[in-house]
Short mmCIF file of C-alpha atoms in Angstrom, two decimals:
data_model
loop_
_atom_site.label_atom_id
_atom_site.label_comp_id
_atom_site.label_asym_id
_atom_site.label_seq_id
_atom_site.Cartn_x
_atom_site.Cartn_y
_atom_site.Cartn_z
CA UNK A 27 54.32 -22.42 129.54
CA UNK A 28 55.86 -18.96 130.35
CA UNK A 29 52.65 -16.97 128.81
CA UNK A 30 54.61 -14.94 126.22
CA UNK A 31 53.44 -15.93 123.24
CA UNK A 32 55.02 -15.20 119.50
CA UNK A 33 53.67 -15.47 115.82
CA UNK A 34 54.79 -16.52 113.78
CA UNK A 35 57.44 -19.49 114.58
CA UNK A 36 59.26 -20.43 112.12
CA UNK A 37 59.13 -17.72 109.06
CA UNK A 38 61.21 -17.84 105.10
CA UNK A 39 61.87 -14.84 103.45
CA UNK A 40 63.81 -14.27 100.42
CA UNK A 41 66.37 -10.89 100.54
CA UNK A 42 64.87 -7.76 100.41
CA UNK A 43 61.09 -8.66 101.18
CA UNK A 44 59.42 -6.71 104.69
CA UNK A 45 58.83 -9.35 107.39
CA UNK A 46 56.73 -8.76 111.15
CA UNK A 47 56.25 -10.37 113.72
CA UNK A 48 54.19 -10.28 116.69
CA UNK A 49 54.18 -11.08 120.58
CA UNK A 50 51.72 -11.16 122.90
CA UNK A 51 52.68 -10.55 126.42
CA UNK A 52 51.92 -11.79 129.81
CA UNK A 53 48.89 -9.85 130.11
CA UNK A 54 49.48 -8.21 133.42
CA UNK A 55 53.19 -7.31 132.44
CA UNK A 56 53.86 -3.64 131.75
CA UNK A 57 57.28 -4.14 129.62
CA UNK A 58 58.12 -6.14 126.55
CA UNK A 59 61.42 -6.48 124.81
CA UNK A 60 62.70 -7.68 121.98
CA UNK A 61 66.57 -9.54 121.64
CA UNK A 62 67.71 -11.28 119.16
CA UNK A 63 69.76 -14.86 119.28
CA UNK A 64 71.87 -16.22 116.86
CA UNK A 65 73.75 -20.13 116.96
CA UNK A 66 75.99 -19.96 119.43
CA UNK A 67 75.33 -16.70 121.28
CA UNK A 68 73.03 -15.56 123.67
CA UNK A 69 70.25 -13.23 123.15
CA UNK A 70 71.03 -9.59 122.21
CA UNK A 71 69.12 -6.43 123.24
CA UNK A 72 67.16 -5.20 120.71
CA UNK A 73 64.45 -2.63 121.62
CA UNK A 74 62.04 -2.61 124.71
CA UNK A 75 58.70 -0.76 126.05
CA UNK A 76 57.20 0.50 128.88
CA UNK A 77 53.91 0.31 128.60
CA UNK A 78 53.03 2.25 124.90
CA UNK A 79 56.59 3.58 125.49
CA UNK A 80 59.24 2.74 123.63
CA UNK A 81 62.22 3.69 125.85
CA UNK A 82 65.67 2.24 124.76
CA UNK A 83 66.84 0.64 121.32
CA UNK A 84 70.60 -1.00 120.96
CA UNK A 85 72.59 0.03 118.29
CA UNK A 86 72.26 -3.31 116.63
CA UNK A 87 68.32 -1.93 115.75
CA UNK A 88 69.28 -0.27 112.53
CA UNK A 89 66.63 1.69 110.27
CA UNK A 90 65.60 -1.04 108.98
CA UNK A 91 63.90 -2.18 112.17
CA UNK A 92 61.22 -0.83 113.87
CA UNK A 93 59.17 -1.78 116.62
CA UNK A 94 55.63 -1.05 118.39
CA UNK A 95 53.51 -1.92 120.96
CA UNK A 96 50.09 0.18 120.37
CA UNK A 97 48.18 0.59 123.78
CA UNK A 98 50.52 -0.63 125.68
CA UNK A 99 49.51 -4.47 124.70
CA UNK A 100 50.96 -6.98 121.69
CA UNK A 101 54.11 -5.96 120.03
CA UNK A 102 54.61 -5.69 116.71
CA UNK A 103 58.93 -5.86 115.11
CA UNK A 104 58.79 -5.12 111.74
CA UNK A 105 62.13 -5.63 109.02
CA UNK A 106 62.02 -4.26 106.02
CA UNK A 107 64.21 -4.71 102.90
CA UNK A 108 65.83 -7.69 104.61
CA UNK A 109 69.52 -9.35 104.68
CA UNK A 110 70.77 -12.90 105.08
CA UNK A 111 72.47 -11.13 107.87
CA UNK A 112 69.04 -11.33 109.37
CA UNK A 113 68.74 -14.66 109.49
CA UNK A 114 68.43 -15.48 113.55
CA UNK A 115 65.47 -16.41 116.33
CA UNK A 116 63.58 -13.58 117.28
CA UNK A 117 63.15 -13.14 120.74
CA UNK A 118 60.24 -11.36 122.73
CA UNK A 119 59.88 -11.59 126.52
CA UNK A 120 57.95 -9.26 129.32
CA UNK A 121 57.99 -8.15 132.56
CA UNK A 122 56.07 -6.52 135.16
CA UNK A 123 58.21 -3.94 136.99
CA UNK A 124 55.81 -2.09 139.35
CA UNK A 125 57.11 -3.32 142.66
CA UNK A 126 61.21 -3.50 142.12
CA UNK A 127 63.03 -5.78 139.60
CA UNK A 128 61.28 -8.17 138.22
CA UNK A 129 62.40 -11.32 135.95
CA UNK A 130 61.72 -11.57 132.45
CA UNK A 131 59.82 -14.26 130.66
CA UNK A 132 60.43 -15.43 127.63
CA UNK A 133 58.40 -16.25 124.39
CA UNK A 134 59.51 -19.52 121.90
CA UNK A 135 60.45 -17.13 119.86
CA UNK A 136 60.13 -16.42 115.64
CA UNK A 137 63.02 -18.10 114.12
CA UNK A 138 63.84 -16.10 111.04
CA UNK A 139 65.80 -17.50 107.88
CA UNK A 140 66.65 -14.98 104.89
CA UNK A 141 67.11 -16.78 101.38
CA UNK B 20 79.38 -1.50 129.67
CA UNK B 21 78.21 -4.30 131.08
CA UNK B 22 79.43 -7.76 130.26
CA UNK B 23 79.03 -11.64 131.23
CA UNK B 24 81.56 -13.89 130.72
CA UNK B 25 80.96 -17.49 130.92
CA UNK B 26 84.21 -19.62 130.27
CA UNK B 27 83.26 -22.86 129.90
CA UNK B 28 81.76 -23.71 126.69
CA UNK B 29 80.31 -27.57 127.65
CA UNK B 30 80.03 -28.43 131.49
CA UNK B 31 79.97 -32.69 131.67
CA UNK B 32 79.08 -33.98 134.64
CA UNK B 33 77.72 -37.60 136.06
CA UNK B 34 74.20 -38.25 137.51
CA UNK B 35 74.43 -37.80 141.10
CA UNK B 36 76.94 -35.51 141.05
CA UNK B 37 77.44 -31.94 141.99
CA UNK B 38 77.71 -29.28 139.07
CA UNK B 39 78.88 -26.14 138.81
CA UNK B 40 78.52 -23.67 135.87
CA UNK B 41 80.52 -20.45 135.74
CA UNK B 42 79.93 -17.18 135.40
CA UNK B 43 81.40 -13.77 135.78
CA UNK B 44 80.60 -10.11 135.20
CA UNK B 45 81.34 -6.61 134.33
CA UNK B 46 79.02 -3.95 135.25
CA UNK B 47 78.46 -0.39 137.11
CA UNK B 48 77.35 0.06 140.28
CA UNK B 49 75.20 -2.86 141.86
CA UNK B 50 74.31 -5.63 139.66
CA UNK B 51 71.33 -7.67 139.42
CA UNK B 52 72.22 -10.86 138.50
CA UNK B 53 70.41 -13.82 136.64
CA UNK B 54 70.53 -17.15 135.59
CA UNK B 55 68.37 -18.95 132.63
CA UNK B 56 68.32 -22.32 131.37
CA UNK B 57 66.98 -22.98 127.54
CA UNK B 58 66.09 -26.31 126.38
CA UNK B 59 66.09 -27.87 123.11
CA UNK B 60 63.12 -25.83 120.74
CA UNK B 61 62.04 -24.26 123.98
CA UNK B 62 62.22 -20.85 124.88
CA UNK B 63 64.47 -19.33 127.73
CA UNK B 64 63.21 -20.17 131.49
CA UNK B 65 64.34 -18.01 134.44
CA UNK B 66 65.52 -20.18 137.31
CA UNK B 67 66.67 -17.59 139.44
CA UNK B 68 68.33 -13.84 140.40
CA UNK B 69 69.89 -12.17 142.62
CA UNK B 70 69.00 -8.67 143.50
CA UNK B 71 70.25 -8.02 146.93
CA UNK B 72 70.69 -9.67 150.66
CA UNK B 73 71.51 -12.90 151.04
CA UNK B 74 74.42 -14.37 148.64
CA UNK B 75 73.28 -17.55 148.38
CA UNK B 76 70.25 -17.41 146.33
CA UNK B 77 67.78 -20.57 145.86
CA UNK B 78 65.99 -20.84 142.56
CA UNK B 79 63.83 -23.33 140.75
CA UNK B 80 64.45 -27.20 140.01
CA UNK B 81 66.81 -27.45 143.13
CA UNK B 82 69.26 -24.83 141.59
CA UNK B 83 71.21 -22.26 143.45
CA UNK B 84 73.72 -19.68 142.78
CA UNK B 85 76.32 -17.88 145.11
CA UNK B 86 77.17 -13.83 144.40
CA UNK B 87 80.70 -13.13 145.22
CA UNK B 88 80.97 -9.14 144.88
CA UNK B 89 84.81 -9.79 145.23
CA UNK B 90 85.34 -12.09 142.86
CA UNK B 91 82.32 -10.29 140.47
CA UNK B 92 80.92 -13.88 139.96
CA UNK B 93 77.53 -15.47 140.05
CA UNK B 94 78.34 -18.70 139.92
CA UNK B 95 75.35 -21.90 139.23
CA UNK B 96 75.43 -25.16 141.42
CA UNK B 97 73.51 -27.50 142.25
CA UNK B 98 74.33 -30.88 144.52
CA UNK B 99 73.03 -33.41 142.67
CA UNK B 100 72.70 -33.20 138.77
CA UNK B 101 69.92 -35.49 136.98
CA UNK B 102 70.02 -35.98 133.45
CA UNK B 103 67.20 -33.98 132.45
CA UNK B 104 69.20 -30.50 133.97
CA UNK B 105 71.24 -30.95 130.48
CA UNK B 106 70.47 -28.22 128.69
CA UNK B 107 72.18 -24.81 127.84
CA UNK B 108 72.38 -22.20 131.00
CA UNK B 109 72.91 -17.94 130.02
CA UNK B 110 73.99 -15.82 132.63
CA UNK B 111 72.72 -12.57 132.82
CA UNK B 112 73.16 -8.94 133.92
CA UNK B 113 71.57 -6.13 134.28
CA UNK B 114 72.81 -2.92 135.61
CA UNK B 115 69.93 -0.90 137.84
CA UNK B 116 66.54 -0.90 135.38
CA UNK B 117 68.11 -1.24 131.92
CA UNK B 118 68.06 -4.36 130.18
CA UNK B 119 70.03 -7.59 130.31
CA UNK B 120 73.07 -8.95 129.04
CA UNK B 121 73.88 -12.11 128.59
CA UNK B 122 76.61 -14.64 128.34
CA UNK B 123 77.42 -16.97 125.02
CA UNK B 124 76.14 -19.81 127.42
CA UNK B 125 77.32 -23.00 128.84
CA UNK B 126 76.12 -26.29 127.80
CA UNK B 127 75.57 -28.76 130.42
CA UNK B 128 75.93 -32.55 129.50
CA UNK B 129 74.78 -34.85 132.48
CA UNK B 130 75.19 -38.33 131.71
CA UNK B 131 73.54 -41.46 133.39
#
């Protein structure tokens, strides 16, 4: 059990309906990401915070993703309007980063599927 | 950019034996260097990284990798595999405090 926990795990969606999903941290971590893996690939950089910050998004986060983490706690990733492009696990991992690199640890993560 | 390649697709191995899964990289400037292992309907697990010193770096479950700056490679061994290492391994790098990239992955079959 890494810590990271995300909600929910499994969700169906049909085209065009808003979906969001949460992650709770490692409580003592001060970053949280976001990636994104589809079959076959590893995980792809989506958006990450520092603290309340939200300090780098990838090109792959288009408009229709966006991404919070009020007070510096949980993390919310919201789609809206969604694709069957869509369609992939969701995940969200943290990091504390104080004292030099540190390693990330990963959630289960949301595993999306777009109808 | 930064990139990880990881060539082999499916690493088989026996019990008892010693594995090695591949990796190599692309990045700028000094590279920090990881290695994760994800199990079936289980999220990723670090195992290990390697941020500077000593090449040989020691890591959970009796893992280790070797950083060859020459050779930009960060390649995963261990001496004796045990079925339950089968699972699927990402390499990953990240260049000074940015974020990681990772490899496709390699899947590692031991068998008994």
């Amino acid at each position: 059990d890494t810590g990271v926990s995300q909600d929910p795990r499994h969700k169906i969606t049909k085209r065009g309906q808003n979906v969001t999903f949460r992650c709770d941290p490692i409580s003592e971590h001060n970053r949280l990401y976001w990636y994104r893996q589809t079959l076959g690939q590893g995980p792809e950089f989506l958006t990450y915070f520092q603290n309340e910050a939200q300090l780098e998004k990838s090109r792959l986060l288009s408009d229709r993703f966006s991404a919070e983490r009020p007070k510096g706690s949980f993390s919310t990733l919201e789609i809206q309007r969604t694709e069957q492009g869509d369609s992939a696990m969701y995940l969200c991992a943290s990091s504390q980063e104080t004292h030099g690199v540190g390693e990330q640890y990963f959630g289960p993560g949301t595993r999306l599927t777009v109808t | 950019a930064q990139s990880v390649a990881q060539p082999e697709d499916q690493v088989n191995v026996a019990e008892g034996n010693p594995l090695t899964v591949k990796c190599t990289y692309s990045v700028s400037g000094n590279p920090y260097l990881f290695w994760y292992v994800q199990y079936p309907n289980r999220g990723l697990q670090f195992l290990l990284k390697y941020i500077t010193g000593d090449n040989l770096v020691k890591g959970s479950y009796g893992f280790e990798a070797e950083f060859n700056k020459s050779q930009t490679s960060f390649h995963l061994k261990k001496p004796s595999a045990l079925v339950s290492d089968s699972a699927l391994y990402f390499c990953a790098v990240r260049p000074g405090y940015s974020t990681l990239t990772f490899g496709k992955g390699t899947m590692l079959l031991v068998s008994p």
